[in-house]
mmCIF file of C-alpha atoms and ligand atoms in Angstrom:
data_model
loop_
_atom_site.group_PDB
_atom_site.id
_atom_site.type_symbol
_atom_site.label_atom_id
_atom_site.label_comp_id
_atom_site.label_asym_id
_atom_site.label_seq_id
_atom_site.Cartn_x
_atom_site.Cartn_y
_atom_site.Cartn_z
ATOM 1 C CA UNK A 1 -12.569 -8.215 -41.407
ATOM 2 C CA UNK A 2 -10.705 -9.299 -38.286
ATOM 3 C CA UNK A 3 -10.429 -6.661 -35.612
ATOM 4 C CA UNK A 4 -8.236 -6.383 -32.524
ATOM 5 C CA UNK A 5 -9.704 -4.254 -29.718
ATOM 6 C CA UNK A 6 -7.135 -3.092 -27.165
ATOM 7 C CA UNK A 7 -9.173 -2.690 -23.994
ATOM 8 C CA UNK A 8 -9.096 -2.110 -20.267
ATOM 9 C CA UNK A 9 -11.645 0.728 -20.198
ATOM 10 C CA UNK A 10 -15.435 1.041 -19.940
ATOM 11 C CA UNK A 11 -15.493 2.439 -23.517
ATOM 12 C CA UNK A 12 -13.752 -0.723 -24.762
ATOM 13 C CA UNK A 13 -16.340 -2.836 -22.903
ATOM 14 C CA UNK A 14 -19.180 -0.848 -24.517
ATOM 15 C CA UNK A 15 -17.660 -1.267 -27.970
ATOM 16 C CA UNK A 16 -17.148 -5.009 -27.286
ATOM 17 C CA UNK A 17 -20.869 -5.347 -26.439
ATOM 18 C CA UNK A 18 -21.926 -3.473 -29.606
ATOM 19 C CA UNK A 19 -19.629 -5.616 -31.794
ATOM 20 C CA UNK A 20 -20.939 -8.821 -30.189
ATOM 21 C CA UNK A 21 -24.583 -7.727 -30.780
ATOM 22 C CA UNK A 22 -23.955 -7.114 -34.481
ATOM 23 C CA UNK A 23 -21.903 -10.265 -34.968
ATOM 24 C CA UNK A 24 -20.646 -9.308 -38.459
ATOM 25 C CA UNK A 25 -17.076 -8.486 -37.404
ATOM 26 C CA UNK A 26 -14.663 -11.082 -36.075
ATOM 27 C CA UNK A 27 -13.282 -9.177 -33.112
ATOM 28 C CA UNK A 28 -10.925 -10.139 -30.282
ATOM 29 C CA UNK A 29 -10.593 -8.126 -27.069
ATOM 30 C CA UNK A 30 -7.103 -7.782 -25.616
ATOM 31 C CA UNK A 31 -6.477 -7.047 -21.918
ATOM 32 C CA UNK A 32 -3.160 -6.405 -20.202
ATOM 33 C CA UNK A 33 -4.108 -8.655 -17.268
ATOM 34 C CA UNK A 34 -3.611 -5.960 -14.611
ATOM 35 C CA UNK A 35 -6.902 -6.537 -12.766
ATOM 36 C CA UNK A 36 -7.333 -9.863 -10.996
ATOM 37 C CA UNK A 37 -10.993 -10.312 -12.030
ATOM 38 C CA UNK A 38 -11.750 -8.271 -15.167
ATOM 39 C CA UNK A 39 -15.407 -7.665 -16.095
ATOM 40 C CA UNK A 40 -16.757 -10.473 -18.324
ATOM 41 C CA UNK A 41 -16.766 -9.688 -22.068
ATOM 42 C CA UNK A 42 -19.016 -11.099 -24.791
ATOM 43 C CA UNK A 43 -16.036 -11.145 -27.208
ATOM 44 C CA UNK A 44 -13.266 -13.768 -27.343
ATOM 45 C CA UNK A 45 -10.579 -12.357 -25.061
ATOM 46 C CA UNK A 46 -6.818 -12.733 -24.920
ATOM 47 C CA UNK A 47 -4.868 -11.585 -21.845
ATOM 48 C CA UNK A 48 -1.276 -10.359 -21.417
ATOM 49 C CA UNK A 49 1.310 -8.278 -23.270
ATOM 50 C CA UNK A 50 2.352 -8.974 -26.868
ATOM 51 C CA UNK A 51 6.088 -8.527 -26.266
ATOM 52 C CA UNK A 52 6.514 -4.914 -27.365
ATOM 53 C CA UNK A 53 5.727 -3.315 -30.730
ATOM 54 C CA UNK A 54 7.555 -6.142 -32.546
ATOM 55 C CA UNK A 55 5.457 -8.774 -30.788
ATOM 56 C CA UNK A 56 2.247 -6.922 -31.584
ATOM 57 C CA UNK A 57 3.235 -6.565 -35.271
ATOM 58 C CA UNK A 58 3.825 -10.338 -35.368
ATOM 59 C CA UNK A 59 0.463 -11.010 -33.679
ATOM 60 C CA UNK A 60 -1.309 -8.798 -36.248
ATOM 61 C CA UNK A 61 0.268 -10.676 -39.181
ATOM 62 C CA UNK A 62 -0.110 -14.165 -37.676
ATOM 63 C CA UNK A 63 -3.791 -13.561 -36.934
ATOM 64 C CA UNK A 64 -4.534 -11.710 -40.206
ATOM 65 C CA UNK A 65 -5.897 -8.685 -38.315
ATOM 66 C CA UNK A 66 -7.292 -6.023 -40.675
ATOM 67 C CA UNK A 67 -7.830 -3.215 -38.163
ATOM 68 C CA UNK A 68 -6.977 -2.245 -34.585
ATOM 69 C CA UNK A 69 -8.996 -0.079 -32.228
ATOM 70 C CA UNK A 70 -6.888 1.271 -29.381
ATOM 71 C CA UNK A 71 -9.445 1.807 -26.608
ATOM 72 C CA UNK A 72 -6.893 1.647 -23.791
ATOM 73 C CA UNK A 73 -6.884 4.170 -20.951
ATOM 74 C CA UNK A 74 -5.536 7.657 -21.847
ATOM 75 C CA UNK A 75 -2.615 6.990 -19.451
ATOM 76 C CA UNK A 76 -1.651 3.667 -21.110
ATOM 77 C CA UNK A 77 0.841 5.580 -23.283
ATOM 78 C CA UNK A 78 3.223 2.694 -23.899
ATOM 79 C CA UNK A 79 0.563 0.384 -25.305
ATOM 80 C CA UNK A 80 -0.727 3.198 -27.539
ATOM 81 C CA UNK A 81 2.772 3.950 -28.870
ATOM 82 C CA UNK A 82 3.310 0.242 -29.570
ATOM 83 C CA UNK A 83 -0.016 0.124 -31.451
ATOM 84 C CA UNK A 84 1.088 3.023 -33.708
ATOM 85 C CA UNK A 85 4.468 1.392 -34.458
ATOM 86 C CA UNK A 86 3.107 -2.149 -34.953
ATOM 87 C CA UNK A 87 0.219 -1.085 -37.205
ATOM 88 C CA UNK A 88 2.615 0.971 -39.358
ATOM 89 C CA UNK A 89 4.990 -2.012 -39.595
ATOM 90 C CA UNK A 90 2.234 -4.550 -40.395
ATOM 91 C CA UNK A 91 0.248 -2.197 -42.693
ATOM 92 C CA UNK A 92 -2.877 -2.436 -40.506
ATOM 93 C CA UNK A 93 -5.441 0.369 -40.049
ATOM 94 C CA UNK A 94 -5.508 1.918 -36.560
ATOM 95 C CA UNK A 95 -8.008 4.142 -34.769
ATOM 96 C CA UNK A 96 -8.106 5.378 -31.176
ATOM 97 C CA UNK A 97 -11.278 5.405 -29.057
ATOM 98 C CA UNK A 98 -10.804 7.731 -26.094
ATOM 99 C CA UNK A 99 -12.529 10.441 -24.039
ATOM 100 C CA UNK A 100 -11.917 14.179 -23.957
ATOM 101 C CA UNK A 101 -10.025 15.338 -20.838
ATOM 102 C CA UNK A 102 -11.984 16.853 -17.916
ATOM 103 C CA UNK A 103 -12.049 20.618 -17.536
ATOM 104 C CA UNK A 104 -9.856 21.983 -14.744
ATOM 105 C CA UNK A 105 -11.917 24.158 -12.353
ATOM 106 C CA UNK A 106 -10.658 27.378 -10.795
ATOM 107 C CA UNK A 107 -8.611 26.517 -7.689
ATOM 108 C CA UNK A 108 -7.642 23.059 -8.935
ATOM 109 C CA UNK A 109 -4.041 22.328 -9.824
ATOM 110 C CA UNK A 110 -2.702 20.496 -12.892
ATOM 111 C CA UNK A 111 0.603 18.586 -12.593
ATOM 112 C CA UNK A 112 2.754 16.450 -14.901
ATOM 113 C CA UNK A 113 2.954 13.171 -12.966
ATOM 114 C CA UNK A 114 2.338 11.410 -9.643
ATOM 115 C CA UNK A 115 5.638 12.657 -8.135
ATOM 116 C CA UNK A 116 4.630 16.263 -8.844
ATOM 117 C CA UNK A 117 1.181 15.555 -7.418
ATOM 118 C CA UNK A 118 2.757 14.335 -4.152
ATOM 119 C CA UNK A 119 4.779 17.573 -3.976
ATOM 120 C CA UNK A 120 1.719 19.718 -4.759
ATOM 121 C CA UNK A 121 -0.001 18.467 -1.574
ATOM 122 C CA UNK A 122 2.340 20.755 0.400
ATOM 123 C CA UNK A 123 4.183 20.476 3.707
ATOM 124 C CA UNK A 124 1.273 20.545 6.160
ATOM 125 C CA UNK A 125 -0.388 17.155 6.819
ATOM 126 C CA UNK A 126 -3.695 16.706 4.986
ATOM 127 C CA UNK A 127 -6.277 13.975 4.519
ATOM 128 C CA UNK A 128 -5.958 13.002 0.858
ATOM 129 C CA UNK A 129 -8.203 10.897 -1.381
ATOM 130 C CA UNK A 130 -5.949 9.183 -3.962
ATOM 131 C CA UNK A 131 -7.717 7.965 -7.111
ATOM 132 C CA UNK A 132 -4.664 7.544 -9.313
ATOM 133 C CA UNK A 133 -4.686 3.759 -9.769
ATOM 134 C CA UNK A 134 -2.703 1.250 -7.770
ATOM 135 C CA UNK A 135 0.452 1.516 -9.913
ATOM 136 C CA UNK A 136 0.936 5.214 -9.115
ATOM 137 C CA UNK A 137 0.319 4.968 -5.354
ATOM 138 C CA UNK A 138 3.993 4.373 -4.515
ATOM 139 C CA UNK A 139 4.927 7.926 -5.588
ATOM 140 C CA UNK A 140 3.105 9.291 -2.521
ATOM 141 C CA UNK A 141 5.565 7.596 -0.155
ATOM 142 C CA UNK A 142 7.654 10.731 -0.840
ATOM 143 C CA UNK A 143 5.087 12.776 1.128
ATOM 144 C CA UNK A 144 4.526 10.634 4.271
ATOM 145 C CA UNK A 145 3.151 13.540 6.357
ATOM 146 C CA UNK A 146 -0.306 13.093 4.785
ATOM 147 C CA UNK A 147 -3.008 10.561 5.593
ATOM 148 C CA UNK A 148 -4.028 8.768 2.401
ATOM 149 C CA UNK A 149 -7.280 7.061 1.507
ATOM 150 C CA UNK A 150 -6.508 5.100 -1.636
ATOM 151 C CA UNK A 151 -9.364 3.907 -3.816
ATOM 152 C CA UNK A 152 -8.515 1.291 -6.476
ATOM 153 C CA UNK A 153 -9.872 -1.874 -8.121
ATOM 154 C CA UNK A 154 -7.156 -4.130 -6.692
ATOM 155 C CA UNK A 155 -4.956 -3.449 -3.654
ATOM 156 C CA UNK A 156 -1.595 -1.792 -4.511
ATOM 157 C CA UNK A 157 1.679 -3.564 -3.642
ATOM 158 C CA UNK A 158 3.470 -0.283 -3.001
ATOM 159 C CA UNK A 159 1.730 2.453 -1.009
ATOM 160 C CA UNK A 160 2.424 5.131 1.615
ATOM 161 C CA UNK A 161 2.618 3.941 5.246
ATOM 162 C CA UNK A 162 -0.710 3.981 7.080
ATOM 163 C CA UNK A 163 -2.783 4.392 3.921
ATOM 164 C CA UNK A 164 -6.368 3.175 4.049
ATOM 165 C CA UNK A 165 -7.384 1.131 1.002
ATOM 166 C CA UNK A 166 -10.918 1.278 -0.377
ATOM 167 C CA UNK A 167 -11.479 -1.391 -3.034
ATOM 168 C CA UNK A 168 -14.130 -0.461 -5.597
ATOM 169 C CA UNK A 169 -14.774 -0.751 -9.326
ATOM 170 C CA UNK A 170 -16.203 2.046 -11.499
ATOM 171 C CA UNK A 171 -18.733 3.402 -12.392
ATOM 172 C CA UNK A 172 -19.092 5.535 -9.255
ATOM 173 C CA UNK A 173 -22.247 7.460 -8.264
ATOM 174 C CA UNK A 174 -22.200 11.053 -6.996
ATOM 175 C CA UNK A 175 -23.867 10.167 -3.660
ATOM 176 C CA UNK A 176 -21.249 7.464 -2.990
ATOM 177 C CA UNK A 177 -18.356 9.782 -3.867
ATOM 178 C CA UNK A 178 -19.768 12.477 -1.572
ATOM 179 C CA UNK A 179 -20.200 9.914 1.233
ATOM 180 C CA UNK A 180 -16.633 8.630 0.759
ATOM 181 C CA UNK A 181 -15.190 12.167 0.949
ATOM 182 C CA UNK A 182 -17.237 13.270 3.965
ATOM 183 C CA UNK A 183 -16.927 10.037 5.999
ATOM 184 C CA UNK A 184 -13.112 10.111 5.617
ATOM 185 C CA UNK A 185 -12.929 13.912 6.221
ATOM 186 C CA UNK A 186 -11.043 14.359 2.933
ATOM 187 C CA UNK A 187 -9.359 17.755 2.428
ATOM 188 C CA UNK A 188 -7.985 17.280 -1.104
ATOM 189 C CA UNK A 189 -8.477 14.818 -3.979
ATOM 190 C CA UNK A 190 -5.760 13.585 -6.375
ATOM 191 C CA UNK A 191 -6.774 12.163 -9.752
ATOM 192 C CA UNK A 192 -5.459 11.442 -13.215
ATOM 193 C CA UNK A 193 -7.194 13.456 -15.902
ATOM 194 C CA UNK A 194 -8.759 10.289 -17.282
ATOM 195 C CA UNK A 195 -11.860 11.992 -18.713
ATOM 196 C CA UNK A 196 -15.094 10.076 -19.385
ATOM 197 C CA UNK A 197 -18.265 9.434 -17.409
ATOM 198 C CA UNK A 198 -17.492 6.299 -15.351
ATOM 199 C CA UNK A 199 -15.303 8.131 -12.813
ATOM 200 C CA UNK A 200 -16.334 11.785 -13.212
ATOM 201 C CA UNK A 201 -18.648 11.833 -10.139
ATOM 202 C CA UNK A 202 -15.598 12.475 -7.909
ATOM 203 C CA UNK A 203 -15.113 15.822 -9.668
ATOM 204 C CA UNK A 204 -18.740 16.788 -9.050
ATOM 205 C CA UNK A 205 -18.522 15.680 -5.399
ATOM 206 C CA UNK A 206 -15.276 17.634 -4.861
ATOM 207 C CA UNK A 207 -16.820 20.737 -6.462
ATOM 208 C CA UNK A 208 -19.980 20.441 -4.296
ATOM 209 C CA UNK A 209 -17.932 20.019 -1.115
ATOM 210 C CA UNK A 210 -15.563 22.854 -2.088
ATOM 211 C CA UNK A 211 -12.528 20.527 -2.074
ATOM 212 C CA UNK A 212 -9.426 21.308 -4.145
ATOM 213 C CA UNK A 213 -8.172 18.740 -6.656
ATOM 214 C CA UNK A 214 -4.719 17.926 -7.978
ATOM 215 C CA UNK A 215 -5.109 16.601 -11.510
ATOM 216 C CA UNK A 216 -2.355 14.678 -13.293
ATOM 217 C CA UNK A 217 -2.179 15.808 -16.933
ATOM 218 C CA UNK A 218 -2.609 13.036 -19.508
ATOM 219 C CA UNK A 219 0.130 12.089 -21.981
ATOM 220 C CA UNK A 220 -0.308 13.568 -25.483
ATOM 221 C CA UNK A 221 -2.370 11.666 -28.084
ATOM 222 C CA UNK A 222 -0.595 9.972 -30.988
ATOM 223 C CA UNK A 223 -1.277 10.710 -34.640
ATOM 224 C CA UNK A 224 -3.928 7.987 -35.317
ATOM 225 C CA UNK A 225 -7.552 8.728 -36.312
ATOM 226 C CA UNK A 226 -9.309 9.449 -33.008
ATOM 227 C CA UNK A 227 -12.942 8.950 -31.985
ATOM 228 C CA UNK A 228 -14.580 10.212 -28.822
ATOM 229 C CA UNK A 229 -17.663 7.966 -28.875
ATOM 230 C CA UNK A 230 -18.437 4.320 -29.496
ATOM 231 C CA UNK A 231 -20.858 4.936 -32.398
ATOM 232 C CA UNK A 232 -18.228 6.848 -34.403
ATOM 233 C CA UNK A 233 -15.699 4.056 -33.853
ATOM 234 C CA UNK A 234 -18.316 1.509 -35.002
ATOM 235 C CA UNK A 235 -18.962 3.623 -38.113
ATOM 236 C CA UNK A 236 -15.238 3.525 -38.949
ATOM 237 C CA UNK A 237 -15.167 -0.265 -38.525
ATOM 238 C CA UNK A 238 -18.230 -0.730 -40.746
ATOM 239 C CA UNK A 239 -16.779 1.520 -43.443
ATOM 240 C CA UNK A 240 -13.925 -1.018 -43.637
ATOM 241 C CA UNK A 241 -11.618 0.970 -41.325
ATOM 242 C CA UNK A 242 -11.239 3.922 -43.650
HETATM 243 P P1 LIG B 1 1.024 0.743 -20.556
HETATM 244 O O1 LIG B 1 1.998 1.239 -19.560
HETATM 245 O O2 LIG B 1 0.740 1.581 -21.739
HETATM 246 O O3 LIG B 1 1.395 -0.706 -21.079
HETATM 247 C C1 LIG B 1 2.444 -1.490 -20.537
HETATM 248 C C2 LIG B 1 2.446 -2.821 -21.246
HETATM 249 O O4 LIG B 1 1.308 -3.604 -20.874
HETATM 250 C C3 LIG B 1 2.355 -2.718 -22.759
HETATM 251 O O5 LIG B 1 3.594 -2.432 -23.347
HETATM 252 C C4 LIG B 1 1.820 -4.093 -23.112
HETATM 253 O O6 LIG B 1 2.828 -5.082 -22.991
HETATM 254 C C5 LIG B 1 0.846 -4.353 -21.978
HETATM 255 N N1 LIG B 1 -0.528 -3.907 -22.308
HETATM 256 C C6 LIG B 1 -1.131 -2.734 -21.993
HETATM 257 N N2 LIG B 1 -2.394 -2.723 -22.409
HETATM 258 C C7 LIG B 1 -2.612 -3.911 -23.011
HETATM 259 C C8 LIG B 1 -3.729 -4.513 -23.634
HETATM 260 N N3 LIG B 1 -4.922 -3.890 -23.707
HETATM 261 N N4 LIG B 1 -3.579 -5.749 -24.166
HETATM 262 C C9 LIG B 1 -2.388 -6.417 -24.074
HETATM 263 N N5 LIG B 1 -1.305 -5.902 -23.482
HETATM 264 C C10 LIG B 1 -1.410 -4.668 -22.953
HETATM 265 O O7 LIG B 1 -0.386 0.445 -19.841
HETATM 266 P P2 LIG B 1 -0.812 0.528 -18.281
HETATM 267 O O8 LIG B 1 -0.905 1.957 -17.898
HETATM 268 O O9 LIG B 1 0.050 -0.427 -17.501
HETATM 269 O O10 LIG B 1 -2.291 -0.039 -18.386
HETATM 270 C C11 LIG B 1 -2.522 -1.420 -18.543
HETATM 271 C C12 LIG B 1 -3.973 -1.643 -18.930
HETATM 272 O O11 LIG B 1 -4.824 -1.117 -17.911
HETATM 273 C C13 LIG B 1 -4.348 -0.962 -20.234
HETATM 274 O O12 LIG B 1 -4.977 -1.918 -21.050
HETATM 275 C C14 LIG B 1 -5.274 0.174 -19.840
HETATM 276 O O13 LIG B 1 -6.334 0.336 -20.763
HETATM 277 C C15 LIG B 1 -5.790 -0.255 -18.473
HETATM 278 N N6 LIG B 1 -5.957 0.880 -17.554
HETATM 279 C C16 LIG B 1 -4.891 1.713 -17.291
HETATM 280 C C17 LIG B 1 -5.073 2.790 -16.424
HETATM 281 C C18 LIG B 1 -3.951 3.745 -16.143
HETATM 282 O O14 LIG B 1 -4.180 4.699 -15.379
HETATM 283 N N7 LIG B 1 -2.775 3.598 -16.724
HETATM 284 C C19 LIG B 1 -6.326 2.986 -15.830
HETATM 285 C C20 LIG B 1 -7.374 2.109 -16.115
HETATM 286 C C21 LIG B 1 -7.176 1.058 -16.976
HETATM 287 P P3 LIG B 1 3.737 -5.575 -24.214
HETATM 288 O O15 LIG B 1 4.710 -4.479 -24.479
HETATM 289 O O16 LIG B 1 4.344 -6.855 -23.730
HETATM 290 O O17 LIG B 1 2.788 -5.797 -25.383
#
């Protein structure tokens, strides 16, 4: 069976490694091409969009793909919606590999998007750690009274004036997250509710330091079969995607 793995997450990288070790499935990893230097993968990799749901449906037929695993980030809602539509159109089996959302602690605030997160920081100037990804940084220009420390893999094009950029790639260790928050005298942390282990140390560091968090709620999951760990997704693939 030919498999298309929609990636861009550490779970997709783990699944790519497991598929490459076994070698009995012809799998291709697909990346959007957002990061300048993506981590190396042991699977053949294609980079760039498909041209919407129609383009993806065509790719699936042209390449005789038998199953798709959508292991994109929980906030990559457009790609996931396209995968549902294209797989239905091309008659290809689809499963989602994702992570459960993080639990919201007492005193933390949940919001719907980056614009609401910027508002939730309040009127008084604060020192804010932004870990929302470079594409969402621009929303915080609406709240210029704060000092932002923005941590991302690549530098954002659009960001609030005076923001300090810290370039780093997950996974992040608790000691490093604590050091980042204390050295920059952070008063509040903003994050997407990405879930998973690779970036959860910031939650533990914030809790230890007694810092509040503003958490951006994730978009709802689609209707496809969903797995929360790599082994279960592998099981589905080896059962012939059923
Ligand atoms: P998105 O808004 O859902 O997708 C926008 C467009 O990018 C899609 O319509 C598709 O273009 C293309 N695309 C997205 N993922 C792709 C993939 N794996 N392979 C080929 N094309 C892809 O996604 P996004 O939020 O921009 O995220 C882009 C990528 O970064 C995703 O692969 C995701 O896993 C990863 N990522 C996202 C976040 C986040 O917070 N959003 C965080 C970490 C990693 P076409 O319509 O032309 O096919």
